[in-house]
Coordinates of C-alpha atoms and ligand atoms in Angstrom, one line a residue:
M1 CA -83.6 -154.2 65.0
K2 CA -80.0 -155.6 64.5
T3 CA -78.2 -153.8 61.7
N4 CA -75.2 -155.3 59.8
T5 CA -73.0 -153.5 57.4
I6 CA -71.3 -156.0 55.6
S7 CA -68.1 -155.5 53.4
T8 CA -68.1 -156.1 49.8
T9 CA -66.2 -156.2 46.4
P10 CA -68.2 -154.1 43.4
Y11 CA -68.8 -155.7 40.2
T12 CA -68.1 -153.8 37.2
D13 CA -71.2 -154.8 34.6
Q14 CA -73.8 -153.4 36.6
K15 CA -75.0 -150.9 33.7
P16 CA -78.6 -150.8 33.5
G17 CA -79.8 -151.1 29.7
T18 CA -83.1 -150.1 27.8
S19 CA -85.0 -151.1 30.8
G20 CA -83.1 -152.2 34.3
L21 CA -80.3 -154.1 35.0
R22 CA -80.9 -157.6 33.4
K23 CA -78.3 -160.5 33.6
K24 CA -78.9 -164.5 33.6
V25 CA -80.4 -165.2 37.3
T26 CA -76.7 -167.6 37.4
E27 CA -74.9 -164.0 37.5
F28 CA -77.4 -162.6 39.9
Q29 CA -76.6 -165.8 42.2
Q30 CA -72.9 -164.8 42.5
P31 CA -71.6 -163.4 46.0
N32 CA -73.4 -159.9 46.9
Y33 CA -74.2 -159.3 43.2
L34 CA -78.0 -158.5 44.2
E35 CA -77.1 -156.9 47.4
N36 CA -74.7 -154.2 45.5
F37 CA -76.9 -153.3 43.1
V38 CA -79.8 -152.9 45.5
Q39 CA -77.8 -150.7 48.3
S40 CA -76.4 -148.8 44.9
I41 CA -79.8 -147.8 44.2
F42 CA -80.9 -146.7 47.6
N43 CA -77.4 -145.0 47.7
V44 CA -78.8 -142.8 44.9
A45 CA -82.8 -142.7 45.8
T46 CA -81.9 -141.0 49.2
E47 CA -85.5 -139.7 48.7
L48 CA -86.8 -142.9 49.5
T49 CA -85.5 -142.6 53.2
G50 CA -88.3 -141.9 55.8
Q51 CA -91.3 -142.4 52.9
L52 CA -93.0 -145.7 51.1
L53 CA -91.2 -148.1 48.4
I54 CA -93.5 -150.4 46.3
L55 CA -91.8 -153.6 46.0
G56 CA -93.1 -157.0 43.6
G57 CA -92.0 -158.7 40.3
D58 CA -93.1 -160.8 37.5
G59 CA -93.1 -163.7 39.6
R60 CA -89.7 -165.6 37.7
Y61 CA -86.9 -167.7 39.9
Y62 CA -85.6 -165.6 42.1
N63 CA -88.5 -163.1 42.8
D64 CA -89.3 -164.5 46.0
H65 CA -85.6 -164.3 47.2
A66 CA -84.8 -161.1 45.6
I67 CA -88.0 -159.9 47.5
Q68 CA -86.7 -161.0 51.1
I69 CA -83.0 -159.7 50.5
I70 CA -84.4 -155.7 49.2
L71 CA -87.0 -155.9 52.6
K72 CA -84.0 -156.5 54.9
I73 CA -81.8 -153.8 53.2
A74 CA -84.7 -151.5 52.6
A75 CA -85.3 -151.6 56.8
A76 CA -81.6 -150.5 57.3
N77 CA -81.4 -147.8 55.1
G78 CA -84.4 -146.2 56.6
I79 CA -87.4 -147.0 54.5
Q80 CA -90.3 -146.5 56.4
Q81 CA -93.1 -148.5 54.6
V82 CA -93.1 -150.9 51.8
M83 CA -96.0 -152.4 50.2
V84 CA -95.4 -155.5 48.5
G85 CA -97.8 -157.6 46.1
E86 CA -99.3 -161.1 47.7
N87 CA -97.1 -163.6 46.2
G88 CA -94.6 -161.1 45.2
L89 CA -96.3 -160.3 42.2
L90 CA -96.8 -156.9 41.0
S91 CA -97.1 -156.1 37.2
T92 CA -95.4 -153.2 35.6
P93 CA -98.4 -151.1 35.4
A94 CA -99.8 -151.8 38.7
V95 CA -96.3 -150.6 40.4
S96 CA -96.8 -147.4 38.7
C97 CA -100.3 -147.3 39.4
L98 CA -99.5 -147.9 43.1
I99 CA -96.1 -145.3 43.4
R100 CA -99.0 -142.5 41.8
K101 CA -101.8 -143.7 44.2
Y102 CA -100.1 -144.0 47.3
K103 CA -97.5 -141.0 46.4
A104 CA -94.9 -143.7 47.1
A105 CA -91.0 -142.0 46.6
G106 CA -90.1 -145.4 44.0
G107 CA -90.6 -148.5 43.6
I108 CA -88.2 -151.7 43.0
I109 CA -89.9 -154.2 39.9
L110 CA -88.1 -157.5 40.0
S111 CA -88.3 -158.5 36.0
A112 CA -86.2 -159.1 32.8
S113 CA -90.0 -158.7 31.1
H114 CA -90.1 -160.9 28.2
N115 CA -86.8 -162.9 28.5
P116 CA -87.2 -166.3 29.6
G117 CA -87.0 -167.2 33.0
G118 CA -85.9 -170.3 35.1
P119 CA -82.7 -171.2 36.9
D120 CA -80.9 -171.2 33.7
G121 CA -83.2 -167.8 32.5
D122 CA -82.7 -164.3 33.1
F123 CA -83.4 -162.1 36.0
G124 CA -83.6 -158.4 36.5
I125 CA -84.3 -155.4 38.5
K126 CA -85.3 -151.7 38.0
F127 CA -86.3 -149.0 39.8
N128 CA -89.0 -146.4 38.9
I129 CA -89.3 -143.0 40.8
A130 CA -91.5 -141.1 42.7
N131 CA -94.2 -140.3 39.0
G132 CA -94.3 -144.1 38.5
G133 CA -92.1 -144.1 35.8
P134 CA -88.5 -145.6 34.9
A135 CA -85.7 -144.0 36.2
P136 CA -84.0 -141.4 34.0
T137 CA -80.7 -141.8 32.4
S138 CA -79.1 -139.8 34.7
F139 CA -80.4 -142.2 38.0
T140 CA -79.3 -145.4 36.2
D141 CA -75.7 -143.9 35.4
A142 CA -75.3 -142.4 39.2
T143 CA -76.6 -145.9 40.1
Y144 CA -73.5 -147.5 37.7
E145 CA -71.1 -145.5 38.9
I146 CA -71.8 -146.2 42.7
S147 CA -71.9 -149.6 42.0
R148 CA -68.4 -150.0 40.6
S149 CA -67.0 -148.7 43.5
I150 CA -69.1 -150.3 46.3
G151 CA -67.3 -151.2 49.7
E152 CA -70.5 -152.1 51.7
Y153 CA -74.1 -152.4 52.5
H154 CA -76.4 -152.6 54.6
I155 CA -78.9 -155.2 55.9
A156 CA -81.6 -155.9 58.8
E157 CA -81.0 -159.1 60.6
A158 CA -85.1 -160.6 60.7
D159 CA -86.8 -163.2 59.6
D160 CA -88.4 -163.8 56.0
V161 CA -91.5 -162.0 55.6
A162 CA -94.6 -164.4 54.6
L163 CA -95.6 -163.2 51.2
D164 CA -98.4 -166.0 50.5
R165 CA -101.5 -163.7 52.8
Q166 CA -102.3 -160.1 52.8
H167 CA -101.1 -158.9 56.2
T168 CA -99.1 -156.0 57.8
C169 CA -95.6 -157.0 59.3
Y170 CA -92.4 -155.0 60.6
I171 CA -88.8 -155.1 60.2
G172 CA -87.5 -153.1 63.1
D173 CA -89.7 -149.9 62.3
M174 CA -90.2 -150.6 58.8
Q175 CA -94.1 -151.4 58.1
I176 CA -94.2 -154.1 55.5
D177 CA -97.9 -154.1 53.8
V178 CA -98.2 -157.7 51.8
I179 CA -101.4 -156.7 49.5
D180 CA -104.0 -157.7 47.1
S181 CA -102.0 -157.2 43.4
V182 CA -105.0 -157.0 41.8
S183 CA -107.5 -154.5 43.1
D184 CA -105.4 -150.8 43.1
Y185 CA -105.2 -151.3 39.1
A186 CA -108.5 -152.8 38.3
E187 CA -110.1 -149.9 40.0
L188 CA -107.8 -147.5 38.1
M189 CA -109.1 -149.6 34.5
E190 CA -112.8 -149.4 35.5
Q191 CA -112.1 -145.4 35.6
L192 CA -110.9 -145.2 32.1
F193 CA -113.1 -147.6 30.2
D194 CA -116.8 -148.4 30.0
F195 CA -116.9 -151.6 31.9
V196 CA -120.6 -151.9 31.6
K197 CA -120.4 -151.8 27.9
I198 CA -117.7 -154.6 27.5
K199 CA -119.5 -156.2 30.1
S200 CA -123.0 -156.6 28.1
L201 CA -121.0 -157.6 25.2
F202 CA -119.8 -161.1 26.6
K203 CA -123.0 -161.4 28.6
A204 CA -125.3 -161.3 25.5
G205 CA -122.5 -163.9 24.2
L206 CA -121.8 -161.5 21.1
L207 CA -118.0 -161.7 21.6
S208 CA -115.7 -164.1 23.0
M209 CA -112.1 -163.9 23.7
C210 CA -108.9 -165.7 24.6
F211 CA -106.3 -164.1 26.7
D212 CA -102.6 -165.6 27.0
A213 CA -101.3 -164.8 30.2
M214 CA -98.2 -166.9 28.9
H215 CA -97.6 -168.3 32.8
A216 CA -96.5 -164.8 33.8
V217 CA -97.7 -161.9 36.1
T218 CA -100.9 -160.9 34.2
G219 CA -102.7 -164.3 34.9
P220 CA -104.4 -163.1 38.1
Y221 CA -104.9 -159.7 36.7
A222 CA -106.5 -160.9 33.7
K223 CA -108.8 -163.4 35.7
V224 CA -110.2 -160.6 38.0
I225 CA -111.0 -158.1 35.1
F226 CA -111.7 -160.2 32.2
E227 CA -113.6 -163.4 34.2
K228 CA -115.0 -162.0 37.0
I229 CA -115.6 -158.3 36.8
L230 CA -116.7 -158.4 33.1
S231 CA -118.1 -161.7 32.8
A232 CA -116.3 -163.4 30.1
T233 CA -116.3 -167.0 30.2
D234 CA -114.4 -169.0 32.4
G235 CA -111.3 -170.3 30.7
T236 CA -111.4 -167.1 28.6
V237 CA -107.5 -166.5 30.3
I238 CA -105.0 -169.4 29.3
N239 CA -101.8 -169.9 30.9
G240 CA -103.3 -168.0 33.6
I241 CA -101.2 -169.1 36.7
P242 CA -97.5 -167.6 37.2
L243 CA -94.4 -170.1 37.1
Q244 CA -91.3 -169.5 37.7
D245 CA -89.9 -170.6 34.7
F246 CA -92.8 -169.4 32.6
G247 CA -93.8 -173.3 31.8
G248 CA -90.6 -173.6 30.1
G249 CA -91.8 -170.4 27.0
H250 CA -91.0 -167.4 26.2
P251 CA -93.2 -165.0 27.7
D252 CA -93.3 -162.8 24.6
P253 CA -96.9 -161.9 23.2
N254 CA -95.9 -161.9 19.2
L255 CA -97.0 -164.5 17.1
A256 CA -93.7 -166.3 17.2
H257 CA -94.2 -167.1 21.2
A258 CA -97.9 -167.0 21.6
E259 CA -98.6 -169.9 19.6
E260 CA -101.5 -171.6 21.6
L261 CA -103.4 -168.4 21.5
V262 CA -102.7 -167.6 17.7
A263 CA -104.0 -171.4 17.1
K264 CA -107.2 -171.1 19.0
L265 CA -107.5 -167.9 17.3
N266 CA -107.3 -169.2 13.5
A267 CA -109.0 -172.7 14.7
G268 CA -112.0 -171.7 11.8
P269 CA -115.8 -171.8 13.0
G270 CA -116.3 -171.3 16.9
S271 CA -113.0 -169.8 17.9
P272 CA -113.0 -166.4 19.6
G273 CA -113.4 -163.4 18.1
F274 CA -110.9 -161.2 19.8
G275 CA -107.4 -162.5 21.3
A276 CA -104.8 -161.1 23.1
A277 CA -101.5 -161.6 25.0
S278 CA -99.2 -160.4 27.5
D279 CA -95.6 -160.9 28.3
G280 CA -93.7 -161.2 31.7
D281 CA -94.4 -158.5 33.7
G282 CA -97.5 -157.3 32.2
D283 CA -96.3 -154.2 29.7
R284 CA -96.6 -155.2 26.8
N285 CA -99.7 -156.8 24.7
M286 CA -100.6 -158.3 21.5
I287 CA -104.0 -157.5 19.6
I288 CA -105.3 -160.3 17.3
G289 CA -108.4 -161.2 15.4
Q290 CA -109.3 -164.1 13.8
N291 CA -106.8 -164.6 11.1
F292 CA -105.4 -161.6 12.0
F293 CA -102.5 -159.8 13.3
V294 CA -102.5 -155.9 14.6
N295 CA -99.2 -154.5 14.1
P296 CA -98.3 -152.7 17.3
S297 CA -97.4 -149.5 15.2
D298 CA -101.0 -149.9 13.7
S299 CA -102.6 -150.8 17.2
L300 CA -101.1 -147.2 18.4
A301 CA -102.7 -145.1 15.4
I302 CA -106.0 -146.7 15.7
M303 CA -106.1 -145.8 19.7
A304 CA -105.0 -142.6 18.8
A305 CA -107.7 -142.0 16.4
N306 CA -110.7 -143.5 17.9
A307 CA -109.5 -142.4 21.9
H308 CA -111.9 -139.9 22.3
L309 CA -114.9 -142.9 22.0
L310 CA -113.7 -143.9 25.3
P311 CA -114.5 -142.6 28.4
G312 CA -111.3 -141.8 29.8
Y313 CA -110.2 -139.7 26.7
K314 CA -113.7 -138.3 25.8
D315 CA -112.2 -135.2 25.9
G316 CA -109.8 -135.8 23.2
I317 CA -106.0 -136.6 23.3
R318 CA -103.2 -133.7 23.6
G319 CA -100.6 -135.2 22.1
V320 CA -98.8 -138.5 21.0
A321 CA -95.2 -140.0 21.1
R322 CA -93.9 -142.9 19.9
S323 CA -90.2 -144.2 20.1
L324 CA -87.9 -143.9 16.6
P325 CA -88.3 -147.2 15.1
T326 CA -92.2 -147.3 15.2
S327 CA -93.9 -146.7 12.5
R328 CA -94.9 -143.3 11.3
A329 CA -98.8 -144.5 11.1
V330 CA -99.3 -142.5 14.1
D331 CA -97.6 -139.4 12.6
M332 CA -100.6 -139.5 10.1
V333 CA -103.4 -139.4 13.1
A334 CA -101.6 -136.6 15.0
E335 CA -101.6 -135.0 11.4
S336 CA -105.3 -135.0 11.0
L337 CA -106.1 -134.1 14.8
G338 CA -103.8 -131.0 14.7
I339 CA -102.2 -132.3 17.8
D340 CA -98.2 -132.7 18.5
C341 CA -96.4 -136.3 17.7
Y342 CA -92.9 -136.5 19.4
E343 CA -90.4 -139.0 18.2
T344 CA -88.2 -140.4 21.1
P345 CA -85.3 -143.2 21.8
T346 CA -86.4 -146.4 22.0
G347 CA -87.5 -147.4 26.0
W348 CA -90.4 -145.9 28.1
K349 CA -88.5 -143.8 30.2
Y350 CA -88.1 -141.4 27.2
F351 CA -91.9 -140.7 27.3
G352 CA -92.1 -139.9 31.2
N353 CA -91.1 -135.9 30.9
L354 CA -93.8 -135.7 27.8
L355 CA -96.5 -137.3 30.1
D356 CA -95.8 -135.1 33.0
D357 CA -95.2 -132.1 30.9
R358 CA -98.8 -132.7 29.7
R359 CA -97.7 -132.8 26.1
I360 CA -99.2 -136.1 25.2
T361 CA -102.2 -138.2 26.1
L362 CA -100.7 -141.6 24.3
C363 CA -97.6 -143.4 23.5
G364 CA -95.9 -146.5 22.0
E365 CA -93.5 -148.8 20.4
E366 CA -92.9 -151.3 18.1
S367 CA -92.3 -153.6 20.3
F368 CA -95.9 -154.2 21.5
G369 CA -95.6 -151.6 23.9
S370 CA -98.5 -149.0 24.3
G371 CA -100.2 -146.8 26.9
S372 CA -101.0 -143.3 28.4
D373 CA -101.1 -140.7 30.9
H374 CA -103.0 -142.9 33.3
I375 CA -100.1 -144.3 34.7
R376 CA -96.0 -144.1 33.7
E377 CA -95.4 -147.2 32.3
K378 CA -96.7 -149.1 29.4
D379 CA -99.6 -151.5 30.0
G380 CA -100.9 -154.9 28.6
I381 CA -103.8 -155.2 29.9
W382 CA -104.9 -151.7 29.6
A383 CA -104.6 -151.8 25.9
V384 CA -106.7 -155.2 25.7
L385 CA -109.4 -152.8 27.6
F386 CA -109.0 -150.5 25.0
W387 CA -109.3 -152.7 22.2
L388 CA -112.2 -154.1 23.9
N389 CA -114.1 -151.0 24.4
L390 CA -113.2 -150.0 21.0
I391 CA -114.9 -153.3 19.8
A392 CA -117.7 -152.8 21.9
V393 CA -118.7 -148.9 20.8
K394 CA -118.1 -149.6 16.9
E395 CA -119.9 -153.2 17.2
K396 CA -117.0 -154.4 14.7
P397 CA -114.3 -156.9 14.8
V398 CA -110.4 -156.3 15.2
E399 CA -110.0 -156.6 11.1
D400 CA -112.7 -154.3 10.0
I401 CA -111.5 -151.9 12.9
T402 CA -108.1 -152.0 11.4
R403 CA -108.9 -152.0 7.5
A404 CA -111.3 -149.5 8.4
H405 CA -108.3 -147.0 9.4
W406 CA -106.2 -147.8 6.6
L407 CA -108.8 -147.3 4.3
R408 CA -109.0 -143.5 6.2
F409 CA -104.8 -142.7 6.8
G410 CA -103.0 -145.1 4.5
R411 CA -101.2 -148.5 5.7
H412 CA -97.9 -148.7 6.8
Y413 CA -96.5 -151.8 6.0
Y414 CA -94.0 -152.6 8.9
T415 CA -91.6 -155.6 10.1
R416 CA -88.3 -155.8 12.2
H417 CA -86.0 -158.6 12.1
D418 CA -83.6 -159.3 15.0
Y419 CA -80.2 -161.0 14.5
E420 CA -79.6 -162.2 18.0
A421 CA -76.6 -163.3 19.8
I422 CA -74.1 -161.7 17.5
D423 CA -70.7 -161.4 18.6
S424 CA -70.7 -157.5 20.2
D425 CA -67.5 -156.3 18.2
V426 CA -68.9 -157.2 15.0
A427 CA -72.0 -155.8 15.8
N428 CA -70.3 -153.0 16.9
E429 CA -68.5 -152.9 13.8
L430 CA -71.4 -153.0 11.8
I431 CA -73.1 -150.0 13.4
Q432 CA -69.8 -148.2 13.2
N433 CA -69.7 -148.7 9.4
L434 CA -73.1 -147.6 8.8
R435 CA -72.8 -144.5 10.7
S436 CA -69.7 -143.4 8.7
L437 CA -71.9 -143.8 5.6
T438 CA -74.9 -142.1 6.4
T439 CA -73.7 -138.7 4.7
S440 CA -73.2 -140.4 1.7
L441 CA -76.2 -142.5 1.4
I442 CA -78.1 -139.2 1.0
G443 CA -79.5 -138.8 -2.4
T444 CA -78.6 -142.0 -3.6
E445 CA -80.8 -144.6 -5.2
H446 CA -81.6 -148.5 -4.1
A447 CA -83.9 -150.7 -6.2
G448 CA -85.9 -147.4 -6.8
Y449 CA -86.1 -146.1 -3.5
K450 CA -84.0 -143.0 -2.8
V451 CA -82.8 -141.7 -0.1
K452 CA -83.7 -138.3 1.5
L453 CA -82.0 -138.3 5.0
S454 CA -79.6 -140.8 6.9
D455 CA -77.9 -140.1 10.5
D456 CA -77.7 -141.3 13.6
F457 CA -80.8 -140.3 15.9
S458 CA -80.4 -137.7 18.5
Y459 CA -83.2 -136.6 20.6
T460 CA -83.3 -133.2 22.7
D461 CA -86.0 -133.9 25.4
P462 CA -88.0 -130.7 25.1
V463 CA -88.6 -130.9 28.6
D464 CA -85.5 -130.3 30.4
L465 CA -83.5 -130.1 27.3
S466 CA -81.1 -133.3 27.7
V467 CA -79.8 -134.5 24.7
T468 CA -79.8 -138.6 24.1
E469 CA -77.3 -139.5 20.8
N470 CA -76.5 -142.4 18.7
Q471 CA -79.9 -143.9 19.5
G472 CA -80.1 -145.7 15.9
I473 CA -79.1 -145.3 12.3
R474 CA -82.2 -144.1 10.1
I475 CA -82.7 -144.2 6.2
I476 CA -85.5 -142.3 4.9
F477 CA -86.3 -142.8 1.9
E478 CA -88.3 -139.9 -0.6
D479 CA -91.6 -141.7 -0.6
E480 CA -91.4 -141.9 3.5
S481 CA -90.4 -145.8 3.4
R482 CA -87.6 -145.7 6.3
I483 CA -85.1 -148.4 7.3
V484 CA -83.4 -148.2 10.9
F485 CA -80.7 -149.8 12.7
R486 CA -80.0 -150.0 16.1
L487 CA -78.7 -153.0 18.7
S488 CA -80.5 -154.1 21.8
G489 CA -80.2 -152.7 25.2
T490 CA -82.0 -155.5 26.8
G491 CA -80.0 -158.8 25.7
T492 CA -77.9 -160.8 27.8
E493 CA -76.0 -162.8 25.5
G494 CA -73.8 -161.0 23.1
A495 CA -75.2 -158.2 20.8
T496 CA -78.7 -158.1 18.8
L497 CA -79.1 -156.4 15.9
R498 CA -82.6 -155.3 15.2
I499 CA -83.4 -153.9 11.5
Y500 CA -86.7 -151.9 11.3
I501 CA -88.4 -151.7 8.0
E502 CA -91.3 -149.6 7.1
R503 CA -93.7 -148.6 3.6
Y504 CA -96.1 -146.4 3.4
V505 CA -99.2 -147.5 0.8
A506 CA -101.7 -144.9 0.4
D507 CA -103.5 -147.1 -2.0
P508 CA -106.4 -149.4 -0.9
E509 CA -106.1 -151.8 -3.7
L510 CA -102.7 -152.4 -2.6
H511 CA -103.2 -153.0 0.9
D512 CA -103.8 -156.8 0.8
M513 CA -100.1 -157.9 0.1
P514 CA -98.4 -160.0 3.0
T515 CA -96.3 -157.8 5.0
Q516 CA -93.0 -159.7 3.6
T517 CA -93.4 -159.7 0.2
A518 CA -94.9 -155.9 0.5
L519 CA -91.5 -155.0 2.0
A520 CA -89.5 -157.3 0.0
K521 CA -87.2 -155.0 -1.7
L522 CA -86.6 -152.7 1.5
I523 CA -85.3 -155.8 3.0
D524 CA -82.9 -156.3 0.4
V525 CA -81.8 -152.9 0.8
A526 CA -81.3 -153.3 4.1
N527 CA -79.2 -156.4 4.0
A528 CA -77.2 -155.0 1.4
I529 CA -76.5 -151.4 2.7
S530 CA -75.4 -152.9 6.3
G531 CA -73.9 -156.4 4.8
I532 CA -75.6 -158.2 7.4
K533 CA -74.8 -161.6 5.7
T534 CA -71.1 -161.0 5.4
R535 CA -70.2 -159.6 8.2
C536 CA -72.2 -162.0 10.8
N537 CA -72.4 -165.1 8.6
R538 CA -76.3 -164.7 8.7
D539 CA -78.5 -165.6 6.2
Q540 CA -81.8 -165.2 7.9
P541 CA -83.2 -162.8 10.8
D542 CA -84.1 -165.2 14.1
V543 CA -86.9 -163.3 14.6
I544 CA -89.4 -161.5 12.6
T545 CA -92.0 -159.5 13.6
Ligands
LIG601 C1 -86.7 -153.7 23.8 C2 -87.9 -152.6 22.8 C3 -88.2 -151.8 23.6 C4 -88.4 -151.8 24.8 C5 -87.8 -152.8 25.7 C6 -88.2 -152.6 27.2 O1 -85.7 -152.9 23.9 O2 -87.1 -152.8 21.8 O3 -88.8 -151.1 22.7 O4 -88.8 -150.8 25.7 O5 -87.6 -153.6 25.1 O6 -89.3 -153.4 27.3 P1 -84.4 -153.4 23.3 O7 -84.1 -154.8 23.4 O8 -84.7 -152.9 21.9 O9 -83.2 -152.2 23.4
LIG602 ZN1 -92.2 -156.2 29.8

């Protein structure tokens, strides 16, 4: 094998965000931009030398190109073996599953998750460590440091590898296995859930389902698992063919972007009883019933309350964790189960230590993400199977299961308002202003809500004692209502301000209000305290979930 060492000049903007390095495709297309970052990863992840690496992505534009480059850089950096998904496809949870199953030293996932794709869209690259989870901040910080001063990268001279079929080949001594993207993951799912029971529901025609793969990576997974193994009718999976630009759509499973699915579920008599969708790289999920939406925070709480009914969790759960902005619905369940509930910063990487240390079994985020200790990523298809299994056990539709939960635990009304593409300076000033207000807010009253606590959230990891500061301004009121403000760490244009608003209502008589109505007063309070309208000249959020 001939290896070339290429001189390069560093870029100064390769700082990974909430979930890896995410940039416009056009930025990745700058000379050596991808190569620099990949070499920086290999420079930090010295544990990969002589070991196995898992490689794949969500199929978006630039996926194939990046895979070929990474294979050649991997060979030149002494990687012994790489497993690549057929057609370059691997969902984020599948990569996590493969790393753990085959004891790989790490994995590289090519995805910008739910961000749009195509030549004018976004691309991304993230590294997962040997436990299957996202690399911790210490790793991403080290990569960033190296990328700022990198002077050369190593790359093998070799032909491109055929990705369109399963086979084994070599670049020099490095073995490359192009593998079935789905089978190992499907096998893991079969160990966790009662496939026989779910299958009998579909076979007897007792349940019909629609799964929207949004032309992203879960198409092949959903077709095999739902239609082939579980016998859901052909056509259950819509938008099941992965496309480089996701069909021009925004592969984010929420009520705004999964329009086709929502329309199908709300079409009246004959419409499917259960609906679900996943995002670009398959780690997010949305669960809906007929004319009924399950808020992701509620979904996590419902999972925690019912996990013991499913085979993979029959001995009960050890503990739970949620990110700061996720509603406290799961806290109520943890309290009643007598288990620990951890509050972490935003981003899946903060759950890794808690899972590895066996402190928690389930975890989730308000941003349509939930998962368990089966892997170290959030997992879209897993969440859908969890709900399917629950429906099969309870013999009740999504809405009834959710309402019964509210009746038992009370309801946490919850919304997130996103203001996108704000000028970064303006957004930073807004947050700084809120930070300076926190102490003086305590004890003050706003539209009848008295502030009990206000601070900028800081997290001390109970396992490695690392401290992560400035993770979001929170205002907690005496009745347990909360407002949280933070800036997104995944955007690629200006800043995105996220305002999370939550209100707890125990009285079942009050469980039928439209969410935005139930939260109207608190929304006004959030807008007034932050000064969003005057500071950013915005009247309405761009996205409400
Ligand atoms: C967003 C979500 C966060 C999630 C991340 C990756 O990050 O809010 O919960 O972990 O995407 O999917 P943000 O843009 O808010 O930093
Ligand atoms: Zn994702």
